[in-house]
Structure formats: C-alpha cells, structure tokens
Short mmCIF file of C-alpha atoms in Angstrom, two decimals:
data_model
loop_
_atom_site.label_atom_id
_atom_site.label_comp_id
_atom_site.label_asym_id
_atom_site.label_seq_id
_atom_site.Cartn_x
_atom_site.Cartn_y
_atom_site.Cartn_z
CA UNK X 1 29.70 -28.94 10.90
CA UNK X 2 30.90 -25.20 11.13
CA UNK X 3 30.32 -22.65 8.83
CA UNK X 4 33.87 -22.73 8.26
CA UNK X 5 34.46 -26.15 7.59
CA UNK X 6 31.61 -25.70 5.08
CA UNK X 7 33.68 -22.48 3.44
CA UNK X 8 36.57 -24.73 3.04
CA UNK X 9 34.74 -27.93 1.75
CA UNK X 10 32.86 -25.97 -0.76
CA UNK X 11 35.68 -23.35 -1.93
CA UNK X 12 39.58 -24.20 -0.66
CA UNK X 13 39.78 -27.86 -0.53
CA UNK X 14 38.88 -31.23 -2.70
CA UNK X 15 38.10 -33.58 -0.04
CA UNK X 16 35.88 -35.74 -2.64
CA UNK X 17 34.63 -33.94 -5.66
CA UNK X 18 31.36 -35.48 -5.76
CA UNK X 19 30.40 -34.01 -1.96
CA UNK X 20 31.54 -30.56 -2.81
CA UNK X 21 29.30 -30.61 -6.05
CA UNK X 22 26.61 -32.33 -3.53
CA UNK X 23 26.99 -29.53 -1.08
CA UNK X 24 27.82 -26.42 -3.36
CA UNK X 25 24.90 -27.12 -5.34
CA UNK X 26 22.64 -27.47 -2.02
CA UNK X 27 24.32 -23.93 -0.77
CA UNK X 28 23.14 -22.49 -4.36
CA UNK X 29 19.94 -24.12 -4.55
CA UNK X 30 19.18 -22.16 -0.92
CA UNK X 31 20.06 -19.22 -1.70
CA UNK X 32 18.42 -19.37 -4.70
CA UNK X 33 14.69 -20.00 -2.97
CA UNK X 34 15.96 -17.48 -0.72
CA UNK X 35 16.15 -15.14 -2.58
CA UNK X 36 13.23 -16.22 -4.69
CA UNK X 37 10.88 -15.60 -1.57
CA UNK X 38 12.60 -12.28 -1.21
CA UNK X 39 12.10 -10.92 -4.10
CA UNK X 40 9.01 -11.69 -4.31
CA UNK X 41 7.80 -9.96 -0.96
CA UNK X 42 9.80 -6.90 -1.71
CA UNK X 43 8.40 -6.66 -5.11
CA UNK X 44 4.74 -6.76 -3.25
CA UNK X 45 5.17 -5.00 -0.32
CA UNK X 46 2.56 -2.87 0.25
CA UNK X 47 0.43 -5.86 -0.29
CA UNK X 48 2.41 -9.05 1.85
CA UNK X 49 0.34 -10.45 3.52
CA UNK X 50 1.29 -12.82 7.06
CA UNK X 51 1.45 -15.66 5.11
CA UNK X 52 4.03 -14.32 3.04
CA UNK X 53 5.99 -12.63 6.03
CA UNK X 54 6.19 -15.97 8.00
CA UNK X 55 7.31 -17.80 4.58
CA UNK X 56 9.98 -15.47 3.99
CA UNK X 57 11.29 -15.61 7.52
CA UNK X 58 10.86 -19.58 7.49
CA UNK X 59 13.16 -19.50 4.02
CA UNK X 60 15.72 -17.03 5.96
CA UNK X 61 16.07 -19.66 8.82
CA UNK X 62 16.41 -22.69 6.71
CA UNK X 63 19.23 -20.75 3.98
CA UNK X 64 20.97 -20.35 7.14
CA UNK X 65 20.75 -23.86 8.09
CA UNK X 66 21.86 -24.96 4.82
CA UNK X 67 24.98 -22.71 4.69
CA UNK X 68 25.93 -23.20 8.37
CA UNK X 69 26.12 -26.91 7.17
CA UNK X 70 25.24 -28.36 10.67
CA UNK X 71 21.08 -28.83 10.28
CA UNK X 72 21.65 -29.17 6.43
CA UNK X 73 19.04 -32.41 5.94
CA UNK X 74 16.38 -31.08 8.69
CA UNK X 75 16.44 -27.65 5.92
CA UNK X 76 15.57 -29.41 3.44
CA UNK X 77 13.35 -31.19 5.18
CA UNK X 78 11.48 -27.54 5.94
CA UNK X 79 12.44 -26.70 2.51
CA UNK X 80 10.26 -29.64 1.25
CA UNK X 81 7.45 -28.83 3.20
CA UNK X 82 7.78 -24.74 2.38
CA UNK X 83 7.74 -25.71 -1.47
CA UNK X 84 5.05 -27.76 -1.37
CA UNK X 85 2.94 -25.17 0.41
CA UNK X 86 3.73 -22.94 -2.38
CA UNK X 87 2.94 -24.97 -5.37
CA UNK X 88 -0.16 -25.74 -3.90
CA UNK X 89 -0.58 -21.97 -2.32
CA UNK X 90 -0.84 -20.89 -6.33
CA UNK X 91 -1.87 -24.20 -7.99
CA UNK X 92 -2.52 -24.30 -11.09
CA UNK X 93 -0.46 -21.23 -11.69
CA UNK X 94 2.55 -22.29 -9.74
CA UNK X 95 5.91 -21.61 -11.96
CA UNK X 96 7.60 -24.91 -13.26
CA UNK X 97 11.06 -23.79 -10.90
CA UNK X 98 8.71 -24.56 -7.99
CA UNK X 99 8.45 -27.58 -9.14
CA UNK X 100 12.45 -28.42 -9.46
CA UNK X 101 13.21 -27.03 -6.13
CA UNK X 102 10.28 -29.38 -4.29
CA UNK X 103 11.90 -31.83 -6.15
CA UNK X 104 15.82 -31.53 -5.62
CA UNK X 105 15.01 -30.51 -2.06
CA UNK X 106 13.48 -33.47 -1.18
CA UNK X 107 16.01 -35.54 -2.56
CA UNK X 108 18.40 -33.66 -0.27
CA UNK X 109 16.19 -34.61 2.48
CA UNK X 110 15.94 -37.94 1.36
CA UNK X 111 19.35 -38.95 1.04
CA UNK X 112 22.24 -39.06 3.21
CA UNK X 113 25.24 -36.96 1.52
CA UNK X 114 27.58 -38.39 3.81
CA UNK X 115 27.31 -41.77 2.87
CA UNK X 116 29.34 -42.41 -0.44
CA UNK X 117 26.77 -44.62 -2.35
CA UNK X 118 23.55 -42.06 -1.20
CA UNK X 119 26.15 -39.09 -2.21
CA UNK X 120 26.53 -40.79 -5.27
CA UNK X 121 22.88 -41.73 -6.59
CA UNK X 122 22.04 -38.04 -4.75
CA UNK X 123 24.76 -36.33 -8.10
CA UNK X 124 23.31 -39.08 -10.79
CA UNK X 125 19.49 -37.69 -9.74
CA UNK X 126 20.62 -33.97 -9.70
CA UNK X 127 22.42 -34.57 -13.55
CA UNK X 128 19.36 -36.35 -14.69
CA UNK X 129 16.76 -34.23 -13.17
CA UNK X 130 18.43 -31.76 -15.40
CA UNK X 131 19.17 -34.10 -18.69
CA UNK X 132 15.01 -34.29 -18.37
CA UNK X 133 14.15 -30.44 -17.83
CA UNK X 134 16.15 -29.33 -21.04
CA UNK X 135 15.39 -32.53 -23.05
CA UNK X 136 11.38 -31.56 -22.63
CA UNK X 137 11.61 -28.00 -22.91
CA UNK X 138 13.02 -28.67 -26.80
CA UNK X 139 10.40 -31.11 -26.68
CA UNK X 140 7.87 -29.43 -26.04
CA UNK X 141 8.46 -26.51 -28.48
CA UNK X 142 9.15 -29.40 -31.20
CA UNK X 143 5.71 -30.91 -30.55
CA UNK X 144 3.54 -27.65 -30.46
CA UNK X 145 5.28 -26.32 -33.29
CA UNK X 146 6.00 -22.65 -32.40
CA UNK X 147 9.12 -22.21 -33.57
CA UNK X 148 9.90 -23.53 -37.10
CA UNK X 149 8.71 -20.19 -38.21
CA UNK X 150 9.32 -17.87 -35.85
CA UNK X 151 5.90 -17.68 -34.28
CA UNK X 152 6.67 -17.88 -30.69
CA UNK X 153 9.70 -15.46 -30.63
CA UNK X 154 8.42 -12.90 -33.05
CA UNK X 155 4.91 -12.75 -31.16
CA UNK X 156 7.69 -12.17 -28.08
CA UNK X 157 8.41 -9.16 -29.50
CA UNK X 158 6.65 -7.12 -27.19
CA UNK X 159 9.19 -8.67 -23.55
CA UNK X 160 11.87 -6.36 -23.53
CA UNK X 161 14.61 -8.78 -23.72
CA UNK X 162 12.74 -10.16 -26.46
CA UNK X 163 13.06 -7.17 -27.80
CA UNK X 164 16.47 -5.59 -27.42
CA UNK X 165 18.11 -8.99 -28.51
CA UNK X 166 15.93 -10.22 -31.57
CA UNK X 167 15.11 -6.89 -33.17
CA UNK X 168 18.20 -6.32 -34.56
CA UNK X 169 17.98 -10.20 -36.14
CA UNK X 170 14.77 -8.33 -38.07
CA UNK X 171 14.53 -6.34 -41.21
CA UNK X 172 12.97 -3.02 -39.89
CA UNK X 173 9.73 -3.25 -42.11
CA UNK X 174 9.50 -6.68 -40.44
CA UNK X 175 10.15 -5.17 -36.93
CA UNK X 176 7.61 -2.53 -37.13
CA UNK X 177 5.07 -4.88 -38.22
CA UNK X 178 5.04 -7.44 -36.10
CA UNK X 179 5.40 -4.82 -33.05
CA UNK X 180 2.75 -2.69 -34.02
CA UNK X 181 0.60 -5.70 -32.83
CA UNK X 182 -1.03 -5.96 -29.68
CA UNK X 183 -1.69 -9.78 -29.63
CA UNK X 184 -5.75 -9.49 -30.06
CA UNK X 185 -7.98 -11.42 -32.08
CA UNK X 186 -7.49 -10.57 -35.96
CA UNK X 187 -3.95 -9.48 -35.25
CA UNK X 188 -0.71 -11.26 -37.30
CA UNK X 189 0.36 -13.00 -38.92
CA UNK X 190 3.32 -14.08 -36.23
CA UNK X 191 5.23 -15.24 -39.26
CA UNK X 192 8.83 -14.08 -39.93
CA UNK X 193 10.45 -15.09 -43.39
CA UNK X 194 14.44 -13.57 -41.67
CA UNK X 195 16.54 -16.38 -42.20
CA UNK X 196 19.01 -14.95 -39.46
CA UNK X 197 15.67 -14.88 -37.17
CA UNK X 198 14.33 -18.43 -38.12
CA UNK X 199 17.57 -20.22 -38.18
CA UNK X 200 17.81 -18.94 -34.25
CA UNK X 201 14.27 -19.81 -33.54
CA UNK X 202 14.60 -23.24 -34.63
CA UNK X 203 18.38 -23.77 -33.30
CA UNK X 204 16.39 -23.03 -29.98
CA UNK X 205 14.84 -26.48 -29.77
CA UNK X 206 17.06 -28.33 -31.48
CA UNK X 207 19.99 -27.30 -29.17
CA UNK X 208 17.77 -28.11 -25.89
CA UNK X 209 17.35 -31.63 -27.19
CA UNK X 210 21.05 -32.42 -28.57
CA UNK X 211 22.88 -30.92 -24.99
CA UNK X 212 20.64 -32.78 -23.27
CA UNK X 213 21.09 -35.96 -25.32
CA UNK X 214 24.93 -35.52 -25.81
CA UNK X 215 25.14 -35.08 -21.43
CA UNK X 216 23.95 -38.66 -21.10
CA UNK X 217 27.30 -39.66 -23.14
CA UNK X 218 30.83 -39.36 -20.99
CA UNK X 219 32.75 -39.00 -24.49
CA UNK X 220 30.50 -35.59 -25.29
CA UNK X 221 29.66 -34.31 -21.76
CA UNK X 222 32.68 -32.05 -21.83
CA UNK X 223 31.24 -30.44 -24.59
CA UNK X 224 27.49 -30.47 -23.84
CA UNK X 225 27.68 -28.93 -20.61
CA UNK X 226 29.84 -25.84 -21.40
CA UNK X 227 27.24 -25.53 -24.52
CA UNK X 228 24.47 -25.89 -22.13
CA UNK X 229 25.83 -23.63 -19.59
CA UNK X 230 26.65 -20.96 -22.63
CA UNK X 231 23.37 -21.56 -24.00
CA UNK X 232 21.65 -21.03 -20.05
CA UNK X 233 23.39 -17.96 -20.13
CA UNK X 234 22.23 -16.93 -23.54
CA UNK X 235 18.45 -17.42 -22.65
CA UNK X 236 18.55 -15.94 -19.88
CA UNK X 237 19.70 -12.33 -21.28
CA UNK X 238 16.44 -12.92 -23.50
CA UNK X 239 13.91 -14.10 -20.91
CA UNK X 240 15.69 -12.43 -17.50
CA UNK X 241 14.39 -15.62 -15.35
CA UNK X 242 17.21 -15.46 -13.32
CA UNK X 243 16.51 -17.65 -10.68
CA UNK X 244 15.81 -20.86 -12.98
CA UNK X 245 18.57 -19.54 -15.24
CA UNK X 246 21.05 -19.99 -12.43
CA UNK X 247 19.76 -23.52 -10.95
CA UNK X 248 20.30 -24.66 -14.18
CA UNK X 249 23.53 -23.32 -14.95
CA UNK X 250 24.94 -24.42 -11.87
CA UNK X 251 23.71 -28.00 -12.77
CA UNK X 252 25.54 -28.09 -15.94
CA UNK X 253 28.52 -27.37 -13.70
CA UNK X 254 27.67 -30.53 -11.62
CA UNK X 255 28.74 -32.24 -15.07
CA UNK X 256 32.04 -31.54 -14.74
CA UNK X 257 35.27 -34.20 -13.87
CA UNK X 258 36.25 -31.24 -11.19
CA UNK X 259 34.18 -29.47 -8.66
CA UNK X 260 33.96 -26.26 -10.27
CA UNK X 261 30.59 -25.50 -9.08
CA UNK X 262 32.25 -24.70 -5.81
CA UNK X 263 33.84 -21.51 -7.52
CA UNK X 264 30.48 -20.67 -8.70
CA UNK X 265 28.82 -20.17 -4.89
CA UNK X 266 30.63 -17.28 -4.52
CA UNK X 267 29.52 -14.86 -7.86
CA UNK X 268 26.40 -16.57 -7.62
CA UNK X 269 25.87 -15.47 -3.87
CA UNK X 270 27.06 -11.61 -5.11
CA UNK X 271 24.62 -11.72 -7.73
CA UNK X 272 21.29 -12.80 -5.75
CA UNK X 273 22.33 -10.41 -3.29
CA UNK X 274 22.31 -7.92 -5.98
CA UNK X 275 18.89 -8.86 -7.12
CA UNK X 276 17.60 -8.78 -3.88
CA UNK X 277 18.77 -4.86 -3.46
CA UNK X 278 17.56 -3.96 -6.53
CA UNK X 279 14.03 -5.62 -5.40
CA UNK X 280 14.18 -3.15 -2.03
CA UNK X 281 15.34 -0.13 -4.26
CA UNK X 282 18.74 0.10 -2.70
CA UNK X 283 20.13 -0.64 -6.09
CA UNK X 284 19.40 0.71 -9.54
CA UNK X 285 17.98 -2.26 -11.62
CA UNK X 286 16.29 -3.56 -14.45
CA UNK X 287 13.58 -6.06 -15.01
CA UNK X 288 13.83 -9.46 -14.09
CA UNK X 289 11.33 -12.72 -13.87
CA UNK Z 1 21.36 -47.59 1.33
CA UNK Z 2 18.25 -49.61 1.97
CA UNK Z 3 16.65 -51.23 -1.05
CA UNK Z 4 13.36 -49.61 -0.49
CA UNK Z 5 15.04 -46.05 -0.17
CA UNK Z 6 16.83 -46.83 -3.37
CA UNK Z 7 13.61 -47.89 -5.48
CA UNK Z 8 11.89 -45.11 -3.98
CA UNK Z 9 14.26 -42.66 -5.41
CA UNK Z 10 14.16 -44.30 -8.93
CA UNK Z 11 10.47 -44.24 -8.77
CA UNK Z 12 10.38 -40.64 -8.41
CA UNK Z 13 13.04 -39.95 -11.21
CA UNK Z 14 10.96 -42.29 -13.76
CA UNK Z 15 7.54 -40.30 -12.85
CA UNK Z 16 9.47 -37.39 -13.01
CA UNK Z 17 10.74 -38.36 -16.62
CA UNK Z 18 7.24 -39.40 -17.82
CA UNK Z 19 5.05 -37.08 -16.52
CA UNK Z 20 5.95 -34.34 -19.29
CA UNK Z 21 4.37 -36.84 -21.60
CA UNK Z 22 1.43 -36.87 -20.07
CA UNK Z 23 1.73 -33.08 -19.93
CA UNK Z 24 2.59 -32.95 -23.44
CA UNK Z 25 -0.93 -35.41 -23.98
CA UNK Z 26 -2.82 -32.66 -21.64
CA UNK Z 27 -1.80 -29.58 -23.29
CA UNK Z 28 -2.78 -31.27 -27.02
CA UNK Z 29 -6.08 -32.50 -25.72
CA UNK Z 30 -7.37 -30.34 -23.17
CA UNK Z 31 -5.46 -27.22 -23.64
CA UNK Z 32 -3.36 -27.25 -20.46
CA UNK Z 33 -1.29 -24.51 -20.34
CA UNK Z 34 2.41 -25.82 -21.42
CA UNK Z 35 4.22 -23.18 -18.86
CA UNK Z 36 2.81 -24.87 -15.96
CA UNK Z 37 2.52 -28.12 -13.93
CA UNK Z 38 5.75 -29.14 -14.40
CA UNK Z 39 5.49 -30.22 -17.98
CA UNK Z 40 9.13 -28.02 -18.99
CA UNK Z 41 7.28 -26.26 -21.71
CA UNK Z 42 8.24 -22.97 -21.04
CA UNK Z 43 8.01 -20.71 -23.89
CA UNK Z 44 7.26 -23.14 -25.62
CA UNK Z 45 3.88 -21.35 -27.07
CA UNK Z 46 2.23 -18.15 -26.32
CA UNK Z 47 0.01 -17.39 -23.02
CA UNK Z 48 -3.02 -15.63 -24.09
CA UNK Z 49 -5.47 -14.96 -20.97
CA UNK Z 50 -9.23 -16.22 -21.32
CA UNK Z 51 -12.10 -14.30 -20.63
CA UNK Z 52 -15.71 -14.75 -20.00
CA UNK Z 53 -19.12 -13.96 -21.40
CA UNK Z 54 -22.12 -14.18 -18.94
CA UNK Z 55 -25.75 -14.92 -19.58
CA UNK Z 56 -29.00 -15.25 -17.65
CA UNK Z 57 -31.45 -17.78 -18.74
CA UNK Z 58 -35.25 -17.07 -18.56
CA UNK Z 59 -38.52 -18.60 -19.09
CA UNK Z 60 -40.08 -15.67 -20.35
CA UNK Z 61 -40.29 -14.10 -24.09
CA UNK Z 62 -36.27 -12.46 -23.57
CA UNK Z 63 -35.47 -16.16 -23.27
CA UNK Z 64 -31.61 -14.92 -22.64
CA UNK Z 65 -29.38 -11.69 -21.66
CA UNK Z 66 -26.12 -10.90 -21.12
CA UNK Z 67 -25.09 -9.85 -18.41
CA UNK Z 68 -22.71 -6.85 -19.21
CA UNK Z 69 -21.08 -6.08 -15.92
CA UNK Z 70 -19.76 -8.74 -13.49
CA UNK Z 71 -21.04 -7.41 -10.13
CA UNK Z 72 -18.52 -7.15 -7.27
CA UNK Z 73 -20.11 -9.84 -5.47
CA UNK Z 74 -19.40 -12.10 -8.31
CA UNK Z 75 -16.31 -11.03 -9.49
CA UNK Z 76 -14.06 -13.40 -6.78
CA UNK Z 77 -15.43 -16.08 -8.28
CA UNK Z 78 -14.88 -15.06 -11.81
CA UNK Z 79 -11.36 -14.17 -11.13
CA UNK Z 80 -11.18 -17.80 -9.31
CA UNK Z 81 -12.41 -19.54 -12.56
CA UNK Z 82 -10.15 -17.52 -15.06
CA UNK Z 83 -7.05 -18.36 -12.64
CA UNK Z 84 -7.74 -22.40 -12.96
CA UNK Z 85 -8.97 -22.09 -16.43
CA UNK Z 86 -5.45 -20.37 -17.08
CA UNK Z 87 -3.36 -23.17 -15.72
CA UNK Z 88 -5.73 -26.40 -16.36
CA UNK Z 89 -7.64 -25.12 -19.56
CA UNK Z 90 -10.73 -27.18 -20.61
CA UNK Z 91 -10.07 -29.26 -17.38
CA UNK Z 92 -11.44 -26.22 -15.40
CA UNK Z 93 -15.37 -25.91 -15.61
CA UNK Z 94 -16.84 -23.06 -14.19
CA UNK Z 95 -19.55 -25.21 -12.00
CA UNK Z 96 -18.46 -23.16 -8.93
CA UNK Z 97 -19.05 -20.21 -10.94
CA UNK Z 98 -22.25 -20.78 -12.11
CA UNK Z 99 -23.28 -22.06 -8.82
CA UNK Z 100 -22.43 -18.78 -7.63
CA UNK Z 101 -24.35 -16.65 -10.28
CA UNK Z 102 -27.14 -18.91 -9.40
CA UNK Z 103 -27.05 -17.64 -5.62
CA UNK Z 104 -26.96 -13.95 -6.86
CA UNK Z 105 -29.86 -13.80 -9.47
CA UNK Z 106 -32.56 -16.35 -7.14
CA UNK Z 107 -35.11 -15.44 -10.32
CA UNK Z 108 -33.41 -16.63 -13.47
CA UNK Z 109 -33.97 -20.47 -14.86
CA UNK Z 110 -30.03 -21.01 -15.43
CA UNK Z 111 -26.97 -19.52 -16.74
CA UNK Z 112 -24.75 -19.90 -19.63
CA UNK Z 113 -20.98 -18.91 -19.41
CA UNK Z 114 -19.03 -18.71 -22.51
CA UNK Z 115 -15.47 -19.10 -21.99
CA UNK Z 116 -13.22 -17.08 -25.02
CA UNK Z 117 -9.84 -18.56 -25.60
CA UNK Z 118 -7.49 -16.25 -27.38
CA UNK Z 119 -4.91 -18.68 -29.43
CA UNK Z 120 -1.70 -17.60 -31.63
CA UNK Z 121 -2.66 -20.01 -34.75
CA UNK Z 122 0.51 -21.82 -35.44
CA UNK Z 123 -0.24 -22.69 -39.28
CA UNK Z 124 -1.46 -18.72 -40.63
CA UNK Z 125 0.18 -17.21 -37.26
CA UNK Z 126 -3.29 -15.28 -36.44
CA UNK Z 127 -4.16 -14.59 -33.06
CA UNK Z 128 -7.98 -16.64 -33.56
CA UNK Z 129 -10.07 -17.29 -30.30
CA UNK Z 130 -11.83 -20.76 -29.83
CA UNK Z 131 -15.26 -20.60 -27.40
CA UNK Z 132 -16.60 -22.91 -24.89
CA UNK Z 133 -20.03 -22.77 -23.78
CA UNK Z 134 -21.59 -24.05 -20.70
CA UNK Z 135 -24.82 -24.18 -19.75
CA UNK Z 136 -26.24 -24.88 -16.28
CA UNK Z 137 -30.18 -25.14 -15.52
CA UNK Z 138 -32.17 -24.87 -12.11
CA UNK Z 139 -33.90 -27.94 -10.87
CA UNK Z 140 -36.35 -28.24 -7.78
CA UNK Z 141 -35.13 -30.38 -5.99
CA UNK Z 142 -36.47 -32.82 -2.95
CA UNK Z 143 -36.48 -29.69 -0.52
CA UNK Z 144 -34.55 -26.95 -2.31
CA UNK Z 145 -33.52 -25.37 -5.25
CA UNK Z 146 -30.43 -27.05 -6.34
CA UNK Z 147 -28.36 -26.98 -9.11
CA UNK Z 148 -29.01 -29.14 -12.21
CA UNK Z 149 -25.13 -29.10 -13.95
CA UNK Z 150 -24.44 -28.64 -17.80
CA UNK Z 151 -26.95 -29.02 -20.43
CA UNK Z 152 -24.43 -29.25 -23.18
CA UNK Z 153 -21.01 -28.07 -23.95
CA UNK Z 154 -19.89 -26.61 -26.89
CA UNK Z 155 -16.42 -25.41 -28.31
CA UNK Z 156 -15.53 -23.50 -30.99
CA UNK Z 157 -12.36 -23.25 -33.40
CA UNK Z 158 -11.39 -22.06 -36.50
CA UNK Z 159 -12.42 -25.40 -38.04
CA UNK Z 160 -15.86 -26.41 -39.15
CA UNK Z 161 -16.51 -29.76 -37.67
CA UNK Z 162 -20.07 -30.04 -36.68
CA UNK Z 163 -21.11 -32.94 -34.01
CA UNK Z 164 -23.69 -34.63 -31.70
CA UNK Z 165 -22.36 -32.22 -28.84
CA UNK Z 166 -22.52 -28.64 -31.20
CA UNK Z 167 -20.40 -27.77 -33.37
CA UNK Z 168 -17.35 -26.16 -33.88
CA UNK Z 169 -17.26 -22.38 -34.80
CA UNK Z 170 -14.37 -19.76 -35.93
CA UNK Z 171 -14.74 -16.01 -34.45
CA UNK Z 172 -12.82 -13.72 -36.19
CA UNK Z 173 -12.63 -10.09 -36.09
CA UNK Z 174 -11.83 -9.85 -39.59
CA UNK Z 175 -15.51 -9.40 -40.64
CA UNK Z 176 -15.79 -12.64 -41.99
CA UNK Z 177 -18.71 -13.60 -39.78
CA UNK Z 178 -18.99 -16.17 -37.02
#
C-alpha cells in the first residue's frame, strides 16, 4: 500500500470506519514510540550509548514502515521485539507505557487488519486494553488509599505541574506548609483539610473507575469517552506525561460511532514533532515526562 | 480467524485484566512499587527512594562496624540493589550485594545490610521509614570460602508487633527514640 493510499484511508475517505480507527491508531501508536526513543536519546546525549543509537535508528525504520502502510505487520513485528528489549533493558524500572505499547504492538502483529473479523476483535482488544488501564489506575489509588485526603497530591506539591495547577486550589498558609517540606523522615503531615483540594483529589479516582465502567455500556459510551478524553487531557497538564497522555486519548477516540481518530493523526503528528525539537533545543520548551 | 489464534488473543486480554490484581496483592504484601510492572498504579502513592546501611561482622571484641563510605568498587553493586529494590521492593534481597562485600573485605565473618524504606504514612500523613535487615555469614566450605545466606531478617514499621523472626520497630526523627 502507498503512502498515499494510507493518507487517504486514514484522513479523506471512510472506506470502513473500524480499519481507519485500526490503522490511525497504529500510525499514532508509531509515532508515539518514535518519538518516545527520541526524546529520550536527545535528552541524554552526551551519554547514548550504541545500544541506544541502533534502537533509535531501528524505531526510525519501523515508524516509517508503519506510515508507508506497505510492511505495516512485519513493524510491529520489530516493534514487538524492540519493546520487549526495553522493558527488560530497564526491568524492574521499566515505565508502565512500555508495557501498553509491547502489548498493542503485538496485537498488531498478531492480527490481520485486513480481514474483517481479525479487524474487528483487533478494535474490541484496543477499547478494552484501555477500559482495563483506567479502571486499575482508580483502582489502585482506591485500594492504597492516597487520595481521600489529599495525601498523594499535596505531597506532589513539589512537580511543577503539581504545582502551578493545585496551588491555587490551597489556602496560602496551607501552601506554604506543605511546600516548605522536603519529603524526609519526620516531615508532614501530607494532610490537606481544602475542600476545593479534597473534593478534586478524590474525584480523581472515582472518575477513572466510572469512565471506564460507563465505556463498557453503548447507551453511556458517548459520554464516557469525551469525559475520558477531557479528563486525559486534564491530567496530563498536571503530570506532563505526554506520550501516555496521548495513547490514551487517542484510544478514547477509538470509542467513537465515526472515525474521528483519523483527524487526530495529524495535530498529534505536529505535536510530537514539537516535542522532539524542543528535546534537540531547536525549540523553546518546558518540562515534560 | 483460526480458533487457536482467537483463544490466544483472549488469553492475553484476561492475563492482562488480572494481572493488576496480583500487582495490587504484590504492592500490599511485599511493597512492590505501584508505578511499575504494569500494575496501572501510577500516582497512585508516593515514590520515596531506599537507601542502605552497611556493616562488617567480626569475631573479635568490635563484634560490628559500619561501614561509612561505600567504596567505588562496591558502589555498582549497591546502585544495582537499590535499582531492583526500587521496582520489586522486599522481593529484591541484596544476596548479590553481600556476596560482593564479601569479595572486598576477605577478613570479616559476614555482613549485615540494612535496607531504609522512606514511606508517606497514609493514616497521620508522616513521611516514617520502615527497615529491613539482612544478615549474611561466612562458611568454610568443602574447598572454599563460600557464602552461608541470611541469618535472619528483620523489618521494621511504625507498629510494634514483635515475632519469632524480630520484631517490628518505628524510626522517627522526631526524637521519640527507636
């Protein structure tokens, strides 16, 4: 397949909605470890070492494949086998996206998106894959319990998103208290008593755990994937993990009756090429995970 | 689609789906860190790094010192430990550790590495530290020196809970006393 019958699948025409969400999703999801392993080198450069040099131009060649279209299921293939080099290349530290992207890619490798019924289960795994990423995360802050008062976020304090976007949520006595700690032994307490600032904290979880509940339903998925892509967004201004924050924002698109994810390749490409500048110095940025 | 392919796929979405709850089990009980291995518990509590205390173990009347700077030689291995501990928690012993300080210091009887765990205290909201002590010992063996392995293991927390394996301590910089 050409590169430009892949531009036209993915952004002009509606040959089948579910293979342009198939494909547009696979064009994001490359570009996204892309620019993952870009970022990464640039932001170490002085220090990259071969192994890092030969997995960034390994990633290069295999984005390409993906968006050419042609040698899309051999990528993935390579994109398997690069991810799962990496998660064991920094086990136990190895961040949870890793994870995701091993996963979805070998699906893609797995499955035939040409054939209708693979296409098919291929979407259903994608929507669940995500249904069970958000449904744990408010799981997980339910169960450990660092939220119902504010612990987690107001010990945060010190991550400059963190920062900027829950300090005005703060009385300022409370504010310069819990920031004049430096998180050692003795320090605290990590307790906030700002309703504004507790009722966020806890709407945290609970949100994570009704979108993804309310996406297993057709009659609220309308609703719970526009709230889950407005809530993505949302977190991500706080935490600046872009890369994540875009996989899963693009999968609440895959949600959708319509293939709207295909209008998403396009801003999305812009803005992990912007990342990538700032990374080299080419742009003026800001911090980002 | 071939029925294998198709079960295969559903087999990897239901260990997908349950894995977290084993996650969830490894992060209660063993103090796994919830950002990692895939368990979706990302920000979900506070990352505080460990660090390490080391000790020499002699026969003679000083019985035990610390040791109060890693040497370079050592530090690899250190940094090796505190990585794994930092991802797997109390599933990470330092064996390969101590083996290592054995190899350095050929004239002490054994080591004993504590392992200090900051924690953020979710019930007063104090950053507390919980300890972990391991203990390794030199044997002869049939032709060489070889190591022994862990005498005893003991953990500390804020709670008083003394049993058969040592008992559980608080240490808190509050001047409150160990």
């Amino acid at each position: 397949m050409s590169p430009l019958t892949t531009f036209e699948e993915c952004c002009i025409s509606r040959p089948d909605p579910i293979r342009t969400k198939v494909r547009s999703f696979q064009v994001i999801l490359a570009l996204v470890v892309f620019t993952e392993y870009w970022t990464k080198a640039l932001q170490n450069w002085a220090v990259v070492d071969a192994v890092d040099l030969v997995a960034v131009a390994v990633v290069t060649l295999l984005a390409a494949a993906v968006v050419h279209g042609r040698w899309r299921r051999t990528a993935f293939v390579g994109f398997t086998l690069l991810q799962a080099w990496y998660v064991w290349a920094y086990f136990p530290l190895t961040g949870n996206h890793r994870y995701l992207e091993l996963m979805i890619a070998a699906l893609f490798a797995l499955l035939d998106d040409r054939k209708a019924d693979e296409r098919r289960l291929l979407l259903r795994a994608l929507q669940w894959i995500f249904v069970v990423v958000l449904f744990y995360g408010g799981a997980q802050k339910l169960v450990h319990g660092y939220y119902f008062h504010g612990q987690f976020l107001s010990y945060s304090l010190w991550r400059v998103g963190f920062h900027a976007v829950l300090g005005p949520l703060l009385p300022a006595q409370e504010f310069e208290r819990l920031t004049s700690y430096i998180a050692a032994v003795g320090d605290g307490p990590y307790i906030v008593t700002s309703p504004v600032f507790l009722l966020v904290s806890n709407a945290v979880w609970v949100a994570e755990i009704t979108i993804a509940l309310l996406l297993c339903f057709r009659a609220t998925r309308p609703f719970a994937w526009i709230s889950g892509l407005l809530f993505v967004v949302a977190m991500e201004v706080v935490a600046r993990e872009f890369m994540f924050g875009i996989e899963v924002a693009c999968a609440m698109l895959l949600f959708a009756r319509t293939d709207v994810i295909r209008k998403a390749i396009l801003p999305v490409t812009i803005l992990l090429a912007a990342l990538v500048l700032m990374r080299a110095g080419l742009l003026p940025g800001f911090l980002f995970h | 689609m071939s029925k294998s392919k198709r079960i295969f796929v559903y087999a990897l979405l239901a260990a997908f789906t349950v894995w977290p709850l084993v996650h969830i089990g490894l992060v209660k009980r063993y103090d796994v860190n919830p950002w990692k291995l895939a368990g979706w518990g990302m920000y979900s509590a506070p990352q505080l790094p460990a660090w390490v205390q080391l000790f020499g173990l002699t026969s003679d009347s000083v019985g035990i010192y610390e040791l109060q700077t890693v040497q370079p030689e050592l530090q690899p291995a250190v940094d090796r430990f505190l990585r794994r501990r930092r991802g797997l928690g109390q599933l990470a012993e330092p064996d390969a550790l101590a083996r290592a300080m054995l190899e350095y210091y050929p004239a002490v009887d054994g080591v004993r590495i504590v392992v200090v765990q900051p924690f953020l205290d979710r019930e007063t909201g104090m950053i507390d530290e919980r300890m972990a002590t391991y203990e390794y010992r030199r044997t002869v063996g049939f032709a060489t020196i070889a190591f022994c392995g862990r005498l005893s293991t003991s953990r500390s927390s804020q709670q008083d809970n003394p049993t058969s394996a040592g008992h559980l301590r608080a240490a808190r910089r509050d001047g409150e006393g160990k």
